[in-house]
PDB file of C-alpha atoms in Angstrom:
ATOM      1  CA  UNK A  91     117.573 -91.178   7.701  1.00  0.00           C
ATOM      2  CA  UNK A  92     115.659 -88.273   5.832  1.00  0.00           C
ATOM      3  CA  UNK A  93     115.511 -88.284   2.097  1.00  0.00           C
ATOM      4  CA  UNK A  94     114.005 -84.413   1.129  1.00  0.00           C
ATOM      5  CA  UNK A  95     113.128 -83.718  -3.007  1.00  0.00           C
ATOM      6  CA  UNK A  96     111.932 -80.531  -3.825  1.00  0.00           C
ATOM      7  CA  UNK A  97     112.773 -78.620  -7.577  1.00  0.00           C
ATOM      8  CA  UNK A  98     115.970 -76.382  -7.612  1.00  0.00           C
ATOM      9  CA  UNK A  99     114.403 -73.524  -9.375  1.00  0.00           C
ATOM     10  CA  UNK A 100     110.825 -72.075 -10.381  1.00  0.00           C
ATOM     11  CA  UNK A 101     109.718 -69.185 -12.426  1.00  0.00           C
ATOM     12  CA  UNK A 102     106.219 -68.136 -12.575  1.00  0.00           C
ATOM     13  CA  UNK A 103     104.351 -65.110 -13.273  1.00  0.00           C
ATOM     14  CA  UNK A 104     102.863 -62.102 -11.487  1.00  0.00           C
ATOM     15  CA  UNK A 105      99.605 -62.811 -10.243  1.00  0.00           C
ATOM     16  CA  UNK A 106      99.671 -66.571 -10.988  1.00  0.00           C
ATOM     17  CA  UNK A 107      99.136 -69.697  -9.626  1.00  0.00           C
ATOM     18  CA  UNK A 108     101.926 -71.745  -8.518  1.00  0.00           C
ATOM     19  CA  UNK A 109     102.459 -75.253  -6.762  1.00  0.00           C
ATOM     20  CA  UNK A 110     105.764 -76.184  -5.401  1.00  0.00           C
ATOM     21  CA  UNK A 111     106.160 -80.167  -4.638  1.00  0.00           C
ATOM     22  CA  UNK A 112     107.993 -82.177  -2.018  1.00  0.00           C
ATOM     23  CA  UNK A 113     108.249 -85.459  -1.971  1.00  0.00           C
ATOM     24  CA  UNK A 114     109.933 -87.399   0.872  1.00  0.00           C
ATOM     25  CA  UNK A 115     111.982 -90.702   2.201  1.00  0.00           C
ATOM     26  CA  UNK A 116     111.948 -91.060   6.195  1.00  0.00           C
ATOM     27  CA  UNK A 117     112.607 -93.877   9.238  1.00  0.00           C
ATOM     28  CA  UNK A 118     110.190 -91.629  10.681  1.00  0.00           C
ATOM     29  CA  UNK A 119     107.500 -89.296  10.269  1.00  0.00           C
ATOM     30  CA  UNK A 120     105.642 -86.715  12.660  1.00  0.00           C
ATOM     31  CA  UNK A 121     104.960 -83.667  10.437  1.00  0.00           C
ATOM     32  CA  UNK A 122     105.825 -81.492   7.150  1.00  0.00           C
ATOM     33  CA  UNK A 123     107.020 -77.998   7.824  1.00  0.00           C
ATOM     34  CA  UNK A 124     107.007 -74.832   4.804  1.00  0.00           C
ATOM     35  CA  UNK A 125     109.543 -72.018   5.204  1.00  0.00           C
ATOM     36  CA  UNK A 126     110.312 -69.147   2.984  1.00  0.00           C
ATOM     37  CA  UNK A 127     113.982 -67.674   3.095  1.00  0.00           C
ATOM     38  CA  UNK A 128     114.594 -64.332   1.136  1.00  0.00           C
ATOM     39  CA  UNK A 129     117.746 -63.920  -0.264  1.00  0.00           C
ATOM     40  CA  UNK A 130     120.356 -63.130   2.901  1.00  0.00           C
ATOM     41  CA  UNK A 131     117.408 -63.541   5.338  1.00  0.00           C
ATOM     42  CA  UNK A 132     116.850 -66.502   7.965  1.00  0.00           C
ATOM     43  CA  UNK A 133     113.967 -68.919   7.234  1.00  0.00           C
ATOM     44  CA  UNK A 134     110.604 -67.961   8.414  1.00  0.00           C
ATOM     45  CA  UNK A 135     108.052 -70.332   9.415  1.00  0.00           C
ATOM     46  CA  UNK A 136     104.806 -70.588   6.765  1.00  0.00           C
ATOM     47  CA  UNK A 137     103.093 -73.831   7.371  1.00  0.00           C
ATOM     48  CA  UNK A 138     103.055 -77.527   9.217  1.00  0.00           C
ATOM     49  CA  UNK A 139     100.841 -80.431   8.142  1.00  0.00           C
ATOM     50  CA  UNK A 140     100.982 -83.287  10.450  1.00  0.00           C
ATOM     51  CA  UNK A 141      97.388 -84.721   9.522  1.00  0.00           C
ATOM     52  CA  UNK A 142      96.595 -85.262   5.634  1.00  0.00           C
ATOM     53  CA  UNK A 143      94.747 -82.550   3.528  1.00  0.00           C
ATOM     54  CA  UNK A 144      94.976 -79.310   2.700  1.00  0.00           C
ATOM     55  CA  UNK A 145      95.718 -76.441   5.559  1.00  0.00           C
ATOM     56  CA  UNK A 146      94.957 -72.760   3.908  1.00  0.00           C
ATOM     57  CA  UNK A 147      96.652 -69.328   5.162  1.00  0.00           C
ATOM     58  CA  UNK A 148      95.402 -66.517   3.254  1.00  0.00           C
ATOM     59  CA  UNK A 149      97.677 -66.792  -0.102  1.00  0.00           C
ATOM     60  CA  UNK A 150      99.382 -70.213   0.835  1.00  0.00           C
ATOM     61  CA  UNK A 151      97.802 -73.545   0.822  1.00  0.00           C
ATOM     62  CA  UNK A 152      99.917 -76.663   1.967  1.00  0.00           C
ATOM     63  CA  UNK A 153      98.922 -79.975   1.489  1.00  0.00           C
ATOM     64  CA  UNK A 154     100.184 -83.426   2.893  1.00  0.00           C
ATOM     65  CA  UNK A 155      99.688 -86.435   1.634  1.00  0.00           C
ATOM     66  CA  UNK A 156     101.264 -89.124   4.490  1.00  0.00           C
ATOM     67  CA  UNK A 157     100.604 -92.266   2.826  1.00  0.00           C
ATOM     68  CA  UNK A 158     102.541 -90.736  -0.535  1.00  0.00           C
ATOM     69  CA  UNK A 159     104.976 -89.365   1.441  1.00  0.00           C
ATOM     70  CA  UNK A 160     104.280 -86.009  -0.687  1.00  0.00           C
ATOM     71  CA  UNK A 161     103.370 -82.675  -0.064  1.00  0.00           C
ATOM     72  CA  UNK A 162     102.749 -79.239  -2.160  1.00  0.00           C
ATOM     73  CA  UNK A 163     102.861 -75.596  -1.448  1.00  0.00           C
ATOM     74  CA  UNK A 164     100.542 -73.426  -3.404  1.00  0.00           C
ATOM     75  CA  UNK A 165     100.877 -69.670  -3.909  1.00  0.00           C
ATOM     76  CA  UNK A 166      97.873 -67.635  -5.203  1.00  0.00           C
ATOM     77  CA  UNK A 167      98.039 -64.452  -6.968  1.00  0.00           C
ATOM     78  CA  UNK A 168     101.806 -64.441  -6.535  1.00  0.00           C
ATOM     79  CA  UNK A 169     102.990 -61.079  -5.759  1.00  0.00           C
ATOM     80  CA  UNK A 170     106.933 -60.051  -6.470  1.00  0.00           C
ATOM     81  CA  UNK A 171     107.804 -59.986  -2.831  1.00  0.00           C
ATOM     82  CA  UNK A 172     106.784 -63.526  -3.388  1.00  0.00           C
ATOM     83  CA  UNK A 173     110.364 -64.098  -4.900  1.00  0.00           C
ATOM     84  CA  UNK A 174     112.438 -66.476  -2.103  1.00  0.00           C
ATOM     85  CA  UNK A 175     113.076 -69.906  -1.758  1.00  0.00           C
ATOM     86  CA  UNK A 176     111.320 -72.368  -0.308  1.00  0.00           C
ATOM     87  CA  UNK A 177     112.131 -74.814   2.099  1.00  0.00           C
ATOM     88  CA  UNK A 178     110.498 -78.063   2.514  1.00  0.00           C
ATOM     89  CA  UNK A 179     110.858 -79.938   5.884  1.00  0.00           C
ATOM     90  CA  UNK A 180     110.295 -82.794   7.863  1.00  0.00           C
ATOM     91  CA  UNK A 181     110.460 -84.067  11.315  1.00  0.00           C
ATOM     92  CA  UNK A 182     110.669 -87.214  11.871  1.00  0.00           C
ATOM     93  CA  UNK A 183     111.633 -87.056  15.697  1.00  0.00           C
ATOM     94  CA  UNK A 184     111.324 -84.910  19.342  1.00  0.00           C
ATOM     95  CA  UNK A 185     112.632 -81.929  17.753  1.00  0.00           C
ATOM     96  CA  UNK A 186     114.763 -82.787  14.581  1.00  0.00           C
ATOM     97  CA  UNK A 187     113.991 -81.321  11.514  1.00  0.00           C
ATOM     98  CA  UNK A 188     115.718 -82.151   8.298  1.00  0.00           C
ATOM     99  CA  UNK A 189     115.101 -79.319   5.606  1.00  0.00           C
ATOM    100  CA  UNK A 190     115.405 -80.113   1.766  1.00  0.00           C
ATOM    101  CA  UNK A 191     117.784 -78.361  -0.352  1.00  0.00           C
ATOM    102  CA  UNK A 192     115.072 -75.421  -1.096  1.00  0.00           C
ATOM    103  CA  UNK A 193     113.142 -74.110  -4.175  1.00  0.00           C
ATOM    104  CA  UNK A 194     114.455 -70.819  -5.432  1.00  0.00           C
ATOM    105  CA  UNK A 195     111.392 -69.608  -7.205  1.00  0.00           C
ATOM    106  CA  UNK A 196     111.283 -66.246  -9.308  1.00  0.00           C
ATOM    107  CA  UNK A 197     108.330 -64.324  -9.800  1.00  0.00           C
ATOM    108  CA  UNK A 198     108.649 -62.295 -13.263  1.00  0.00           C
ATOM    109  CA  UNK A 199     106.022 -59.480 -14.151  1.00  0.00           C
TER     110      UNK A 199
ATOM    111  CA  UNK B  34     110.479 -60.736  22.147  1.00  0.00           C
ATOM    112  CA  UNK B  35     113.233 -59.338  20.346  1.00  0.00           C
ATOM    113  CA  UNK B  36     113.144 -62.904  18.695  1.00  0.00           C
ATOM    114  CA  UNK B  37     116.181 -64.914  18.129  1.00  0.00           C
ATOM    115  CA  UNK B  38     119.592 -62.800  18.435  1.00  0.00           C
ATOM    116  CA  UNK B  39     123.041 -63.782  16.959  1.00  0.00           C
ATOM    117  CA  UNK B  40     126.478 -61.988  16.584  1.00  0.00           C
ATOM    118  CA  UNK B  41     128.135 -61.256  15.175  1.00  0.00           C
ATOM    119  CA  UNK B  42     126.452 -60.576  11.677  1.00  0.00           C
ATOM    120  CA  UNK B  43     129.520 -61.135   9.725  1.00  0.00           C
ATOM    121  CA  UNK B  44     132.956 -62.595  10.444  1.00  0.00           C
ATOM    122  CA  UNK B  45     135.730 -62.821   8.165  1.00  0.00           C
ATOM    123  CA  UNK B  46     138.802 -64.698   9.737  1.00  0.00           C
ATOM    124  CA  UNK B  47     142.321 -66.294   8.687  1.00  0.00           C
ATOM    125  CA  UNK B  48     142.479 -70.084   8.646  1.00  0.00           C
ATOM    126  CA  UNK B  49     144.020 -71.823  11.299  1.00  0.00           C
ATOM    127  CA  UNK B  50     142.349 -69.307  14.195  1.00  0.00           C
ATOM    128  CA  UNK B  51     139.435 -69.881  16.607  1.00  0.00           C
ATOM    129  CA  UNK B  52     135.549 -68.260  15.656  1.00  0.00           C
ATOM    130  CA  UNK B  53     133.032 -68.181  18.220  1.00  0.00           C
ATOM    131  CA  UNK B  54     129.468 -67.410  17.335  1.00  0.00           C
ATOM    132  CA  UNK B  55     126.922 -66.584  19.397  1.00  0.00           C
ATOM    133  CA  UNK B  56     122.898 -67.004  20.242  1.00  0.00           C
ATOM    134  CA  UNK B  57     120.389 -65.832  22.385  1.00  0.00           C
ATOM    135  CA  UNK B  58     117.083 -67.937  21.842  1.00  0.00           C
ATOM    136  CA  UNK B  59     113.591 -66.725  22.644  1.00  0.00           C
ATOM    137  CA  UNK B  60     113.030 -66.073  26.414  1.00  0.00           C
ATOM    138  CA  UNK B  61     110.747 -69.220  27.258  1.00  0.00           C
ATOM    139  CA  UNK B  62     111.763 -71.498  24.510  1.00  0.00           C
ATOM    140  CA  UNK B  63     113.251 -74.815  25.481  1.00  0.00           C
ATOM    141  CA  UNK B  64     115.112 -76.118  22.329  1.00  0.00           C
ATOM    142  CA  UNK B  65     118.102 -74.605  20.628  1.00  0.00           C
ATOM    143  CA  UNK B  66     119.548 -74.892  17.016  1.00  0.00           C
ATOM    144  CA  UNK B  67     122.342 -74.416  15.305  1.00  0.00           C
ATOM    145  CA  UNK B  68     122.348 -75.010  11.959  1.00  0.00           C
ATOM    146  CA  UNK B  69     124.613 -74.348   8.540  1.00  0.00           C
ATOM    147  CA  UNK B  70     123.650 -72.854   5.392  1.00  0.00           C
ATOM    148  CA  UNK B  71     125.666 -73.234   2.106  1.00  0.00           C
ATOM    149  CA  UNK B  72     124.530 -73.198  -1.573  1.00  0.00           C
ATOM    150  CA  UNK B  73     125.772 -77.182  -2.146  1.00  0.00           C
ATOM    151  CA  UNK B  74     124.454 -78.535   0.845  1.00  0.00           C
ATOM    152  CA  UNK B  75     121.627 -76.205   1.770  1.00  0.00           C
ATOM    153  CA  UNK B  76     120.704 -75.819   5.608  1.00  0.00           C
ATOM    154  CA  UNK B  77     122.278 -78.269   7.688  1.00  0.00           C
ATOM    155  CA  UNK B  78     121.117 -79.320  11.474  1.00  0.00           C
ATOM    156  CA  UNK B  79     124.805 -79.277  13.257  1.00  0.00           C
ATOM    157  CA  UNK B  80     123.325 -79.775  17.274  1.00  0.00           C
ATOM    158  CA  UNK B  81     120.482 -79.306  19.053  1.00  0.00           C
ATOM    159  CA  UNK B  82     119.751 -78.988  22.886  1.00  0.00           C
ATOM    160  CA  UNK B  83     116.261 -79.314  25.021  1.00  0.00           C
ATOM    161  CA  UNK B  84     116.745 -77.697  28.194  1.00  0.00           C
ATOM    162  CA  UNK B  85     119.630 -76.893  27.641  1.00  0.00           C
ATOM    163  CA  UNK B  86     121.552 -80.186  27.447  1.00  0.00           C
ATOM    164  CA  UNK B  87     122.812 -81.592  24.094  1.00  0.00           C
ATOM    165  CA  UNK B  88     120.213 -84.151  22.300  1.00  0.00           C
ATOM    166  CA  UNK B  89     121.776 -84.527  19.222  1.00  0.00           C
ATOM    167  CA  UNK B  90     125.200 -83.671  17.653  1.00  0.00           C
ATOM    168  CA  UNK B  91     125.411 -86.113  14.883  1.00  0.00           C
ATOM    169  CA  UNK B  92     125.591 -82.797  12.276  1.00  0.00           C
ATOM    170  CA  UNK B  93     128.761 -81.640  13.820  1.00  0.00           C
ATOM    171  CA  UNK B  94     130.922 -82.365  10.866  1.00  0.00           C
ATOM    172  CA  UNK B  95     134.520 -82.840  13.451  1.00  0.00           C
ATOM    173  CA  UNK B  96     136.334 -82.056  16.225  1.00  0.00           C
ATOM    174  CA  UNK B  97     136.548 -78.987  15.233  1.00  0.00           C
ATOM    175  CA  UNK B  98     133.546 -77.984  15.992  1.00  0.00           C
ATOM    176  CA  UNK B  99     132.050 -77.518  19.634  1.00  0.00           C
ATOM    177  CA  UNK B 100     128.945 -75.985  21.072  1.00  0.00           C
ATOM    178  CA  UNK B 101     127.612 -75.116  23.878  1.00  0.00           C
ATOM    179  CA  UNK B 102     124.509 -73.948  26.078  1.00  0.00           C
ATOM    180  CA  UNK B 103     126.068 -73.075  29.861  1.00  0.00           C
ATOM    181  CA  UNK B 104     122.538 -71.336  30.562  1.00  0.00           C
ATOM    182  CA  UNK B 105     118.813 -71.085  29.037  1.00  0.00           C
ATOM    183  CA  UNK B 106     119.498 -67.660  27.221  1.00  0.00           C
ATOM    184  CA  UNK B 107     122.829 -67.954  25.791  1.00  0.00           C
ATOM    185  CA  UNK B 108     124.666 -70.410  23.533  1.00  0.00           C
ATOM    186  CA  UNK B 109     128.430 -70.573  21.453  1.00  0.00           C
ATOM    187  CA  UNK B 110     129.452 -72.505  18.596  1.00  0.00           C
ATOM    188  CA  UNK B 111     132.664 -72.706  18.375  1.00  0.00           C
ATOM    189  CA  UNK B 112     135.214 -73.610  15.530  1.00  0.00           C
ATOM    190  CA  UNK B 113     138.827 -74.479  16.570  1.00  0.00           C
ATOM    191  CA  UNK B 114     141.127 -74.211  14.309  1.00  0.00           C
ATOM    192  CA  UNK B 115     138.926 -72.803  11.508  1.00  0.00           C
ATOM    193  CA  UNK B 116     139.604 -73.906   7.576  1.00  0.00           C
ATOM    194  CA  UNK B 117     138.392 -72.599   4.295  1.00  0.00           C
ATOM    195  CA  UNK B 118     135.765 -74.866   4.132  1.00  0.00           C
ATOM    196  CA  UNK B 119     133.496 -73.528   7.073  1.00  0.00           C
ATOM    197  CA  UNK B 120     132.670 -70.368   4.867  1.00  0.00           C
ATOM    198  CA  UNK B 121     128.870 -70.240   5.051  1.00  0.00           C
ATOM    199  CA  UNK B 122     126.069 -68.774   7.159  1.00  0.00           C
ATOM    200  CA  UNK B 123     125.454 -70.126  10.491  1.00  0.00           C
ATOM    201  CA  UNK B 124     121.997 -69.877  11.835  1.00  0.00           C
ATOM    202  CA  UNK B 125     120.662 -70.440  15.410  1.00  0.00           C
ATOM    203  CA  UNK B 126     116.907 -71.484  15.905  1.00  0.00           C
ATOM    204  CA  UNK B 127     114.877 -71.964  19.405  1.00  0.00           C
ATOM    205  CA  UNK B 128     111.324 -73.528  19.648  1.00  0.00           C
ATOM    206  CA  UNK B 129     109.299 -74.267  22.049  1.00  0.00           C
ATOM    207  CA  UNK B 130     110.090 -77.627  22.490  1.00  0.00           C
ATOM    208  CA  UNK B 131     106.691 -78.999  23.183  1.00  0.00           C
ATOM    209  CA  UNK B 132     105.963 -82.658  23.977  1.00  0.00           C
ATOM    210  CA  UNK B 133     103.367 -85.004  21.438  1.00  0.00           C
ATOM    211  CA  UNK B 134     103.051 -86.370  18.107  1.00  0.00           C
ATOM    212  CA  UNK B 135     100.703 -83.066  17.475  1.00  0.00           C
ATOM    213  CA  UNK B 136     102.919 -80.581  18.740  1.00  0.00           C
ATOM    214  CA  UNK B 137     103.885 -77.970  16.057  1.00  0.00           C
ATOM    215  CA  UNK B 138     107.422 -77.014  17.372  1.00  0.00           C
ATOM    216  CA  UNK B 139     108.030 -74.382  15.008  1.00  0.00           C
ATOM    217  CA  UNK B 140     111.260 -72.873  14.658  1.00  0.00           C
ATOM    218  CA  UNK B 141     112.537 -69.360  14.820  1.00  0.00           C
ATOM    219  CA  UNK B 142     115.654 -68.317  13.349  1.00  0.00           C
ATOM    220  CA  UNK B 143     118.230 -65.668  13.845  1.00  0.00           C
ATOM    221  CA  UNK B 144     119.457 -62.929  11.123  1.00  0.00           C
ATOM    222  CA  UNK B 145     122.488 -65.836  11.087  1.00  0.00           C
ATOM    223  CA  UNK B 146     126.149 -65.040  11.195  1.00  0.00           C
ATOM    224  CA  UNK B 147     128.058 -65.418   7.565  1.00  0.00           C
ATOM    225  CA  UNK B 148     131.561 -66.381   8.314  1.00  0.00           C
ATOM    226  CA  UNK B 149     134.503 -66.276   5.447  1.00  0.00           C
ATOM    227  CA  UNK B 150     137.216 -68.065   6.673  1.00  0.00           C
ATOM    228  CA  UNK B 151     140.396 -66.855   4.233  1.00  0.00           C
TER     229      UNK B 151
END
């Protein structure tokens, strides 16, 4: 099965740094998958890491680590629309992906 | 595309009677989702099909609960008799549903459909 660990809640501050982990438990692994889901919106896709390192997108960084079984999202100058949760996920198989319960992070001014 | 579509957006129903939701995926894309969102138990893979045909329905949490994808456009989950319990948001996904250990299915989702069963 899938074992998915990511914090309940963040807060960070307007134009910040911040680093959201995930650390994982599988019987298999193909790749790592970042969404963000606003509040009453569906999930939208942000980043996948299947090979180890860092992949950067403008803002967001993600990085995988396989051997750890860990991975990180970090958000740069963190704006207020910035304010969602995030959803870590894995895939382990064809097409199944197993999300974790999502970070709820809260960017204050 | 018009992207993923589900309806309807909200459904509020009386225990004990039958809810159908409904998805159409992304014109092209192989895979369907559907999946259930509550604050406990977060989101929540129920069944998926490739091409149409059911891969996995391990998530379906009973007999209760059926699905189904008669063509490549359209989909149903159904709940029969619906309880309490089932209150949350339902979400349909499609991807691509490309082949390899590189391929980066990624997932679209729908607005979802928030059912309150009373």
């Amino acid at each position: 099965g899938q074992n998915i660990d990511q914090p309940t809640e963040m807060t960070a501050t307007e134009g910040a740094i911040v680093q959201i982990n995930c650390t994982y438990q599988t019987s298999g692994f193909n790749g790592l998958f970042w969404y963000q889901q606003h509040a009453g919106e569906a999930p939208t896709f942000l980043s996948y890491n299947v090979l180890d390192g860092l992949e950067e997108k403008g803002r967001f960084s993600s990085f995988l680590s396989r051997s750890k079984g860990y991975s990180y999202l970090l958000l740069k100058e963190l704006q207020m629309k910035d304010s969602a949760s995030y959803l870590c996920a894995v895939t382990g198989g064809y097409q199944k992906v197993t999300f974790g319960i999502g970070t709820k992070l809260q960017v204050i001014p | 595309d018009a992207g993923v579509i589900q309806s309807p957006r909200h459904e509020v129903t009386e225990m004990g009677q039958e809810v159908t939701l409904r998805c159409k995926p992304i014109s092209g894309h192989n895979s369907l989702f559907w999946y259930r969102q509550t604050m406990m138990r977060g989101l929540e893979l129920l069944i998926y099909f490739n091409n149409n045909v059911p891969i996995d329905d391990s998530g379906m949490p009973e007999d209760r609960f059926s699905a189904k994808m008669p063509n490549a456009s359209f989909s149903t989950l159904k709940i029969q008799p619906s309880e309490p319990r089932d209150s949350a948001v339902y979400f349909c996904a499609s991807s691509q549903g490309l082949a390899g250990v590189l391929a980066k299915n990624i997932q679209y989702f729908g607005a979802g459909t928030r059912l309150s069963v009373l």
